[in-house]
Amino acid sequence: MAVVEALMTKLMIVVGSVRPGRVGLPIAKWVEEIARANSEFEIDFADLAEINLPFMDEPGHPAARQYTKPHTIAWSERVDAADAFIFVTPEYNHSFSPALKNAMDFLKQEWDNKPIGFVSYGASAAGTRGVAALDSVLGFMGMRKVGPSVDISAVWTRVADDKFLAEEREVETLNAQLAQLKSYSELFASVR
Ligand SMILES: Cc1cc2nc3c(=O)[nH]c(=O)nc-3n(C[C@H](O)[C@H](O)[C@H](O)COP(=O)(O)O)c2cc1C
């Protein structure tokens, strides 16, 4: 059992919106369901609304890892343990979710040399401008964007009774992204 667990990729699914009534939660639950059906992943479901980080409030630069707050230490340990990430995120005003950016800002090395995939959603641009706005942040953090992204447009038509109504092509795209996250997490583990 321990050997099997050691071979599993520790995947953190981050719910990037924190508003009451957010569609991000049912979409992230769908991502979790597909990922859990894949025996190669051990999942950490990181709901930023539950984690409830304040605005970044550490006196030191995160690169020094001299954290002073229990919430930072807990978040650092969780992100450090992850081998790969999927960010489930909206775009707000053609840019990234501030809760997601804030959660990234708390840490530095914990993100470094780890692959990330995106499931984004919104109106016509499907949240892709929010993902594009994160590009320079990912670059600085040393995160490597991999796999095809799942881009969900007209998102308000896609959730009913708190459930995301996935199309077959979205399931296929997510599975392709998971396969890449697995491969790249192994590659980057050798670099870390
Ligand atoms: C503050 C705010 C800004 C938004 N800006 C955009 C936008 O730039 N592009 C877009 O496609 N949708 C935008 N929307 C609509 C969101 O795509 C839609 O409300 C979505 O449900 C937000 O995700 P959430 O429910 O998980 O928070 C915006 C919504 C909010 C609340």
XYZ file of N, CA and C and ligand atoms in Angstrom:
607
model
N 0.831 -1.218 0.000
C 0.000 0.000 0.000
C 0.862 1.264 0.000
N 1.908 1.238 0.879
C 2.794 2.403 0.972
C 3.511 2.646 -0.352
N 3.868 1.555 -1.052
C 4.562 1.695 -2.340
C 3.626 2.346 -3.354
N 2.371 1.893 -3.373
C 1.384 2.460 -4.313
C 1.225 3.947 -4.041
N 1.098 4.302 -2.756
C 0.929 5.728 -2.417
C 2.142 6.540 -2.846
N 3.324 5.950 -2.711
C 4.546 6.676 -3.091
C 4.573 6.965 -4.582
N 3.919 6.115 -5.373
C 3.906 6.314 -6.823
C 2.823 7.295 -7.274
N 1.927 7.619 -6.365
C 0.823 8.514 -6.735
C 1.302 9.961 -6.785
N 0.724 10.714 -7.727
C 1.031 12.139 -7.832
C 0.113 12.897 -6.891
N 0.712 13.727 -6.058
C -0.101 14.522 -5.131
C -0.595 15.767 -5.873
N -1.862 15.744 -6.174
C -2.466 16.814 -6.982
C -3.306 17.723 -6.097
N -2.963 19.006 -6.105
C -3.806 19.980 -5.394
C -4.756 20.649 -6.385
N -6.051 20.566 -6.087
C -7.063 21.272 -6.887
C -7.426 22.533 -6.111
N -7.161 23.689 -6.714
C -7.395 24.952 -6.019
C -8.663 25.602 -6.559
N -9.591 25.882 -5.655
C -10.828 26.575 -6.039
C -10.533 28.075 -5.943
N -10.471 28.725 -7.105
C -9.947 30.090 -7.167
C -10.943 31.198 -6.925
N -12.212 30.875 -6.717
C -13.170 31.942 -6.391
C -13.741 31.676 -5.004
N -14.071 32.729 -4.307
C -14.494 32.601 -2.898
C -15.865 33.226 -2.634
N -16.546 33.683 -3.678
C -17.846 34.360 -3.484
C -18.925 33.378 -3.045
N -19.884 33.848 -2.226
C -21.064 33.007 -1.982
C -21.758 32.740 -3.321
N -22.182 31.523 -3.557
C -22.883 31.182 -4.801
C -21.977 30.990 -5.994
N -20.690 30.959 -5.776
C -19.725 30.808 -6.894
C -19.978 29.534 -7.698
N -19.798 29.645 -9.015
C -19.889 28.441 -9.840
C -18.583 27.656 -9.795
N -17.533 28.305 -9.302
C -16.228 27.641 -9.222
C -16.260 26.367 -8.399
N -17.104 26.348 -7.369
C -17.115 25.170 -6.501
C -17.665 23.934 -7.225
N -18.861 23.989 -7.854
C -19.300 22.794 -8.579
C -18.359 22.374 -9.710
N -17.712 23.338 -10.356
C -16.761 22.972 -11.422
C -15.558 22.246 -10.807
N -15.079 22.769 -9.679
C -13.933 22.126 -9.014
C -14.305 20.740 -8.488
N -15.550 20.576 -8.053
C -15.995 19.243 -7.583
C -16.003 18.244 -8.746
N -16.383 18.736 -9.919
C -16.324 17.868 -11.109
C -14.872 17.480 -11.400
N -13.967 18.448 -11.328
C -12.542 18.157 -11.560
C -12.074 17.100 -10.555
N -12.488 17.278 -9.309
C -12.087 16.330 -8.258
C -12.603 14.915 -8.566
N -13.852 14.849 -9.013
C -14.458 13.538 -9.306
C -13.668 12.808 -10.406
N -13.325 13.549 -11.460
C -12.571 12.927 -12.577
C -11.176 12.526 -12.102
N -10.542 13.400 -11.333
C -9.178 13.108 -10.877
C -9.172 11.919 -9.917
N -10.188 11.830 -9.052
C -10.239 10.718 -8.096
C -10.496 9.387 -8.805
N -11.176 9.453 -9.950
C -11.430 8.223 -10.721
C -10.136 7.698 -11.340
N -9.125 8.553 -11.357
C -7.826 8.190 -11.917
C -6.923 7.786 -10.749
N -6.586 6.520 -10.684
C -5.896 5.989 -9.500
C -4.463 6.508 -9.352
N -4.026 7.333 -10.304
C -2.635 7.799 -10.226
C -2.482 9.051 -9.363
N -3.609 9.573 -8.859
C -3.548 10.833 -8.114
C -4.058 10.701 -6.684
N -3.337 11.381 -5.797
C -3.834 11.582 -4.435
C -4.244 13.053 -4.386
N -5.478 13.315 -3.988
C -6.035 14.662 -4.155
C -6.035 15.463 -2.860
N -5.610 16.714 -2.968
C -5.851 17.687 -1.898
C -6.768 18.758 -2.491
N -7.984 18.838 -1.989
C -8.969 19.793 -2.497
C -8.834 21.083 -1.676
N -8.274 22.103 -2.297
C -7.964 23.347 -1.574
C -8.974 24.430 -1.947
N -9.974 24.571 -1.106
C -11.014 25.581 -1.339
C -10.585 26.877 -0.640
N -10.244 27.883 -1.435
C -9.713 29.121 -0.837
C -10.743 29.817 0.057
N -12.033 29.550 -0.164
C -13.041 30.133 0.733
C -12.930 29.509 2.124
N -12.700 28.213 2.164
C -12.542 27.524 3.462
C -11.215 27.893 4.111
N -10.186 27.949 3.330
C -8.838 28.232 3.858
C -8.787 29.657 4.411
N -9.518 30.553 3.738
C -9.772 31.891 4.277
C -8.499 32.662 4.661
N -7.561 32.707 3.749
C -6.341 33.486 4.003
C -6.683 34.971 4.050
N -6.043 35.736 4.937
C -6.221 37.192 4.867
C -5.423 37.737 3.684
N -5.501 39.055 3.432
C -4.565 39.627 2.462
C -3.160 39.371 2.974
N -2.266 39.067 2.061
C -0.907 38.658 2.415
C -0.363 39.582 3.532
N -0.051 38.967 4.675
C 0.268 39.766 5.872
C 1.565 39.330 6.551
N 2.472 38.745 5.777
C 3.767 38.356 6.335
C 4.751 39.522 6.248
N 5.531 39.758 7.311
C 6.502 40.859 7.240
C 7.665 40.598 6.283
N 8.028 39.320 6.103
C 9.187 39.017 5.253
C 8.780 38.606 3.854
N 9.755 38.643 2.939
C 9.499 38.148 1.584
C 9.334 36.628 1.650
N 8.340 36.072 0.956
C 8.108 34.623 1.026
C 9.316 33.780 0.621
N 10.190 34.317 -0.225
C 11.349 33.527 -0.664
C 12.220 33.118 0.520
N 12.194 33.914 1.598
C 13.014 33.610 2.778
C 12.375 32.518 3.637
N 11.127 32.250 3.438
C 10.378 31.222 4.191
C 10.442 31.433 5.701
N 10.527 32.674 6.112
C 10.528 32.983 7.553
C 9.100 33.347 7.965
N 8.223 32.388 7.876
C 6.813 32.688 8.101
C 6.517 32.891 9.583
N 5.608 33.809 9.860
C 5.294 34.140 11.254
C 3.855 33.796 11.632
N 3.005 33.526 10.646
C 1.568 33.348 10.933
C 1.173 31.881 10.743
N 0.353 31.361 11.661
C -0.077 29.957 11.523
C -0.752 29.674 10.179
N -1.535 30.649 9.661
C -2.206 30.367 8.380
C -1.193 30.238 7.248
N -0.088 30.986 7.315
C 0.940 30.881 6.259
C 1.672 29.545 6.373
N 1.986 29.170 7.606
C 2.723 27.909 7.807
C 1.872 26.730 7.317
N 0.577 26.759 7.645
C -0.313 25.666 7.207
C -0.420 25.633 5.682
N -0.564 26.804 5.056
C -0.679 26.886 3.594
C 0.632 26.442 2.941
N 1.758 26.851 3.519
C 3.070 26.471 2.993
C 3.231 24.950 3.014
N 2.860 24.318 4.119
C 3.026 22.859 4.227
C 2.166 22.137 3.194
N 0.974 22.670 2.981
C 0.050 22.035 2.039
C 0.560 22.145 0.596
N 0.997 23.347 0.237
C 1.464 23.555 -1.149
C 2.790 22.823 -1.369
N 3.635 22.826 -0.337
C 4.916 22.130 -0.436
C 4.707 20.639 -0.730
N 3.665 20.067 -0.146
C 3.413 18.625 -0.301
C 2.913 18.267 -1.702
N 2.419 19.249 -2.433
C 1.822 18.966 -3.750
C 2.907 18.767 -4.811
N 2.628 17.837 -5.753
C 3.521 17.626 -6.909
C 3.019 18.371 -8.136
N 1.731 18.693 -8.146
C 1.106 19.300 -9.333
C -0.170 20.011 -8.889
N -0.624 20.924 -9.745
C -1.800 21.726 -9.394
C -2.780 21.804 -10.561
N -4.061 21.902 -10.206
C -5.061 22.392 -11.157
C -5.722 23.588 -10.498
N -5.653 24.730 -11.160
C -6.366 25.910 -10.687
C -7.699 25.994 -11.428
N -8.764 26.043 -10.676
C -10.107 26.213 -11.243
C -10.463 27.676 -11.008
N -10.563 28.434 -12.097
C -10.610 29.880 -11.878
C -11.483 30.663 -12.865
N -12.155 31.682 -12.341
C -12.860 32.612 -13.229
C -11.888 33.700 -13.683
N -12.352 34.580 -14.579
C -11.650 35.851 -14.759
C -12.570 36.924 -14.193
N -11.986 37.875 -13.523
C -12.734 39.027 -13.041
C -12.180 40.262 -13.742
N -13.047 40.976 -14.435
C -12.643 42.203 -15.135
C -11.399 41.981 -16.002
N -11.483 40.908 -16.783
C -10.435 40.548 -17.752
C -9.100 40.231 -17.090
N -9.132 39.840 -15.820
C -7.874 39.524 -15.151
C -8.089 38.363 -14.173
N -7.072 38.108 -13.331
C -7.134 36.937 -12.451
C -8.017 37.185 -11.236
N -8.399 36.086 -10.624
C -9.138 36.157 -9.363
C -8.191 36.676 -8.280
N -8.577 37.726 -7.552
C -7.667 38.260 -6.528
C -7.395 37.265 -5.403
N -8.350 36.404 -5.085
C -8.129 35.406 -4.022
C -7.024 34.433 -4.430
N -7.025 34.081 -5.715
C -6.011 33.147 -6.223
C -4.624 33.800 -6.210
N -4.570 35.011 -6.689
C -3.272 35.716 -6.718
C -2.741 35.915 -5.292
N -3.634 36.260 -4.372
C -3.231 36.442 -2.971
C -2.669 35.135 -2.396
N -3.348 34.029 -2.671
C -2.880 32.728 -2.170
C -1.514 32.385 -2.760
N -1.268 32.786 -4.005
C 0.043 32.555 -4.613
C 1.099 33.433 -3.947
N 0.732 34.686 -3.677
C 1.705 35.648 -3.153
C 2.281 35.251 -1.793
N 1.535 34.477 -1.017
C 2.001 34.081 0.313
C 3.283 33.258 0.279
N 3.517 32.548 -0.845
C 4.594 31.556 -0.910
C 5.475 31.809 -2.127
N 6.586 31.115 -2.191
C 7.452 31.231 -3.371
C 8.015 29.866 -3.754
N 8.985 29.370 -2.952
C 9.646 28.119 -3.356
C 8.679 26.939 -3.423
N 7.620 26.995 -2.640
C 6.671 25.877 -2.583
C 6.014 25.615 -3.945
N 5.967 26.644 -4.796
C 5.348 26.494 -6.126
C 6.370 26.054 -7.182
N 7.639 26.198 -6.854
C 8.704 26.169 -7.858
C 8.871 24.791 -8.522
N 9.049 24.810 -9.816
C 9.285 23.580 -10.585
C 8.182 22.548 -10.411
N 6.968 23.028 -10.442
C 5.812 22.118 -10.382
C 4.871 22.451 -11.543
N 4.289 21.424 -12.138
C 3.381 21.668 -13.264
C 1.998 22.116 -12.799
N 1.369 22.894 -13.650
C 0.026 23.393 -13.340
C -0.852 23.313 -14.585
N -2.089 22.921 -14.377
C -3.092 22.940 -15.438
C -4.229 23.855 -15.016
N -4.996 24.314 -16.006
C -6.087 25.247 -15.705
C -7.436 24.731 -16.180
N -8.434 24.982 -15.358
C -9.831 24.872 -15.765
C -10.395 26.261 -15.529
N -10.662 26.980 -16.622
C -11.133 28.359 -16.464
C -12.522 28.499 -17.072
N -13.211 29.512 -16.617
C -14.604 29.676 -17.050
C -14.999 31.141 -16.986
N -16.034 31.464 -17.780
C -16.519 32.840 -17.817
C -17.540 32.993 -18.917
N -17.563 34.171 -19.524
C -18.491 34.441 -20.631
C -17.834 33.955 -21.925
N -17.762 34.831 -22.943
C -17.286 34.360 -24.251
C -15.826 33.910 -24.232
N -14.994 34.545 -23.400
C -13.566 34.193 -23.412
C -13.242 33.039 -22.461
N -14.265 32.498 -21.794
C -14.099 31.286 -20.976
C -13.036 31.410 -19.879
N -12.839 32.614 -19.391
C -11.859 32.796 -18.307
C -10.413 32.814 -18.765
N -10.194 32.728 -20.086
C -8.814 32.586 -20.569
C -7.984 33.864 -20.373
N -8.670 35.022 -20.314
C -7.905 36.262 -20.057
C -7.386 36.276 -18.626
N -8.149 35.665 -17.724
C -7.679 35.556 -16.335
C -6.452 34.669 -16.242
N -6.460 33.587 -17.008
C -5.303 32.681 -17.019
C -4.104 33.390 -17.648
N -4.351 34.100 -18.758
C -3.250 34.813 -19.426
C -2.639 35.854 -18.487
N -3.494 36.490 -17.672
C -2.994 37.520 -16.745
C -2.091 36.906 -15.671
N -2.230 35.613 -15.447
C -1.381 34.941 -14.443
C -0.042 34.482 -15.009
N 0.115 34.588 -16.326
C 1.308 34.019 -16.969
C 2.621 34.506 -16.345
N 2.729 35.823 -16.153
C 3.996 36.335 -15.630
C 4.193 35.911 -14.174
N 3.084 35.737 -13.441
C 3.184 35.277 -12.044
C 3.700 33.832 -12.023
N 3.124 33.004 -12.890
C 3.570 31.607 -12.973
C 5.049 31.555 -13.324
N 5.443 32.386 -14.267
C 6.842 32.408 -14.701
C 7.763 32.745 -13.547
N 7.408 33.762 -12.790
C 8.260 34.179 -11.663
C 8.295 33.112 -10.578
N 7.168 32.456 -10.363
C 7.107 31.420 -9.319
C 7.813 30.125 -9.743
N 8.133 30.012 -11.037
C 8.766 28.789 -11.537
C 7.779 27.678 -11.806
N 6.495 28.036 -11.923
C 5.484 27.017 -12.220
C 5.417 26.804 -13.726
N 5.146 25.579 -14.138
C 5.153 25.258 -15.571
C 3.751 24.861 -16.010
N 3.188 25.693 -16.862
C 1.834 25.407 -17.345
C 1.895 24.273 -18.375
N 1.099 23.238 -18.176
C 1.121 22.081 -19.086
C -0.302 21.696 -19.486
N -0.343 20.867 -20.506
C -1.600 20.208 -20.881
C -2.577 21.126 -21.564
N -3.575 20.553 -22.193
C -4.639 21.404 -22.715
C -5.457 21.931 -21.538
N -5.847 23.188 -21.622
C -6.704 23.761 -20.578
C -8.156 23.436 -20.893
N -8.951 23.324 -19.847
C -10.398 23.221 -20.034
C -10.948 24.643 -19.944
N -11.559 25.117 -21.028
C -12.075 26.496 -21.099
C -13.600 26.437 -21.213
N -14.278 26.961 -20.232
C -15.745 26.828 -20.200
C -16.387 28.206 -20.421
N -17.058 28.359 -21.567
C -17.715 29.645 -21.841
C -19.185 29.588 -21.427
N -19.822 30.764 -21.399
C -21.235 30.894 -20.980
C -21.507 30.036 -19.748
N -20.689 30.232 -18.754
C -20.658 29.301 -17.613
C -21.990 29.214 -16.873
N -22.766 30.305 -16.911
C -24.043 30.332 -16.196
C -25.061 29.341 -16.768
N -24.791 28.862 -18.008
C -25.691 27.858 -18.607
C -25.254 26.430 -18.281
N -24.136 26.293 -17.557
C -23.493 24.979 -17.430
C -23.595 24.366 -16.037
N -24.223 25.101 -15.127
C -24.345 24.594 -13.750
C -25.823 24.557 -13.390
N -26.279 23.395 -12.909
C -27.665 23.271 -12.444
C -27.666 22.458 -11.164
N -28.455 22.902 -10.203
C -28.536 22.215 -8.894
C -27.140 21.974 -8.309
N -26.316 23.003 -8.382
C -24.959 22.935 -7.817
C -24.092 21.848 -8.455
N -24.408 21.490 -9.691
C -23.614 20.473 -10.385
C -23.175 21.004 -11.747
N -21.915 20.786 -12.084
C -21.428 21.185 -13.398
C -21.832 20.137 -14.428
N -22.459 20.600 -15.532
C -22.935 19.690 -16.571
C -21.841 19.568 -17.639
N -20.941 18.648 -17.422
C -19.771 18.533 -18.302
C -20.138 17.907 -19.637
N -19.488 18.395 -20.683
C -19.614 17.773 -22.004
C -18.477 16.760 -22.171
N -18.714 15.801 -23.058
C -17.732 14.727 -23.254
C -16.347 15.287 -23.612
N -16.341 16.319 -24.473
C -15.037 16.867 -24.898
C -14.297 17.492 -23.703
N -15.035 17.999 -22.729
C -14.385 18.580 -21.544
C -13.786 17.483 -20.655
N -14.494 16.358 -20.580
C -13.947 15.219 -19.823
C -12.658 14.752 -20.494
N -12.680 14.666 -21.828
C -11.484 14.223 -22.571
C -10.323 15.199 -22.360
N -10.632 16.494 -22.423
C -9.571 17.499 -22.258
C -8.990 17.424 -20.851
N -9.863 17.273 -19.860
C -9.368 17.195 -18.481
C -8.500 15.952 -18.294
N -8.911 14.838 -18.874
C -8.093 13.624 -18.754
C -6.739 13.793 -19.445
N -6.727 14.505 -20.576
C -5.450 14.770 -21.262
C -4.562 15.672 -20.389
N -5.190 16.635 -19.745
C -4.425 17.518 -18.848
C -3.848 16.717 -17.668
N -4.662 15.829 -17.103
C -4.195 15.011 -15.972
C -3.005 14.146 -16.378
N -3.061 13.595 -17.601
C -1.948 12.754 -18.074
C -0.661 13.573 -18.159
N -0.787 14.812 -18.638
C 0.404 15.668 -18.734
C 0.900 16.080 -17.351
N -0.022 16.363 -16.464
C 0.387 16.733 -15.096
C 1.176 15.592 -14.460
N 0.725 14.384 -14.694
C 1.417 13.204 -14.152
C 2.834 13.114 -14.725
N 2.951 13.183 -16.058
C 4.276 13.051 -16.690
C 5.223 14.159 -16.235
N 4.726 15.402 -16.264
C 5.608 16.523 -15.932
C 5.932 16.571 -14.440
N 5.040 16.086 -13.607
C 5.368 16.095 -12.169
C 6.541 15.159 -11.909
N 6.601 14.054 -12.653
C 7.731 13.125 -12.493
C 9.029 13.760 -13.013
N 8.894 14.430 -14.163
C 10.071 15.097 -14.733
C 10.594 16.191 -13.793
N 9.691 17.033 -13.314
C 10.120 18.163 -12.475
C 10.571 17.713 -11.092
N 10.077 16.580 -10.625
C 10.529 16.071 -9.320
C 12.037 15.819 -9.368
N 12.535 15.412 -10.537
C 13.970 15.141 -10.645
C 14.774 16.444 -10.659
N 14.114 17.550 -10.988
C 14.800 18.859 -11.006
C 14.797 19.486 -9.611
N 13.729 19.234 -8.857
C 13.594 19.885 -7.543
C 14.608 19.371 -6.527
C -16.392 41.035 -10.205
C -16.742 40.227 -11.421
C -16.095 40.473 -12.609
C -16.368 39.685 -13.735
N -15.648 39.892 -14.867
C -15.784 39.013 -15.893
C -14.924 39.100 -17.016
O -14.058 39.929 -17.111
N -15.086 38.172 -17.996
C -16.039 37.179 -17.934
O -16.123 36.360 -18.834
N -16.884 37.107 -16.885
C -16.764 37.987 -15.869
N -17.591 37.905 -14.791
C -18.678 36.925 -14.835
C -18.152 35.611 -14.303
O -17.633 34.843 -15.360
C -19.276 34.827 -13.639
O -19.930 35.656 -12.679
C -18.713 33.620 -12.919
O -19.792 32.959 -12.310
C -17.696 34.021 -11.854
O -17.153 32.902 -11.244
P -17.519 32.504 -9.737
O -19.035 32.346 -9.712
O -16.831 31.199 -9.490
O -17.053 33.607 -8.852
C -17.348 38.669 -13.669
C -18.018 38.440 -12.456
C -17.702 39.188 -11.350
C -18.402 38.898 -10.039
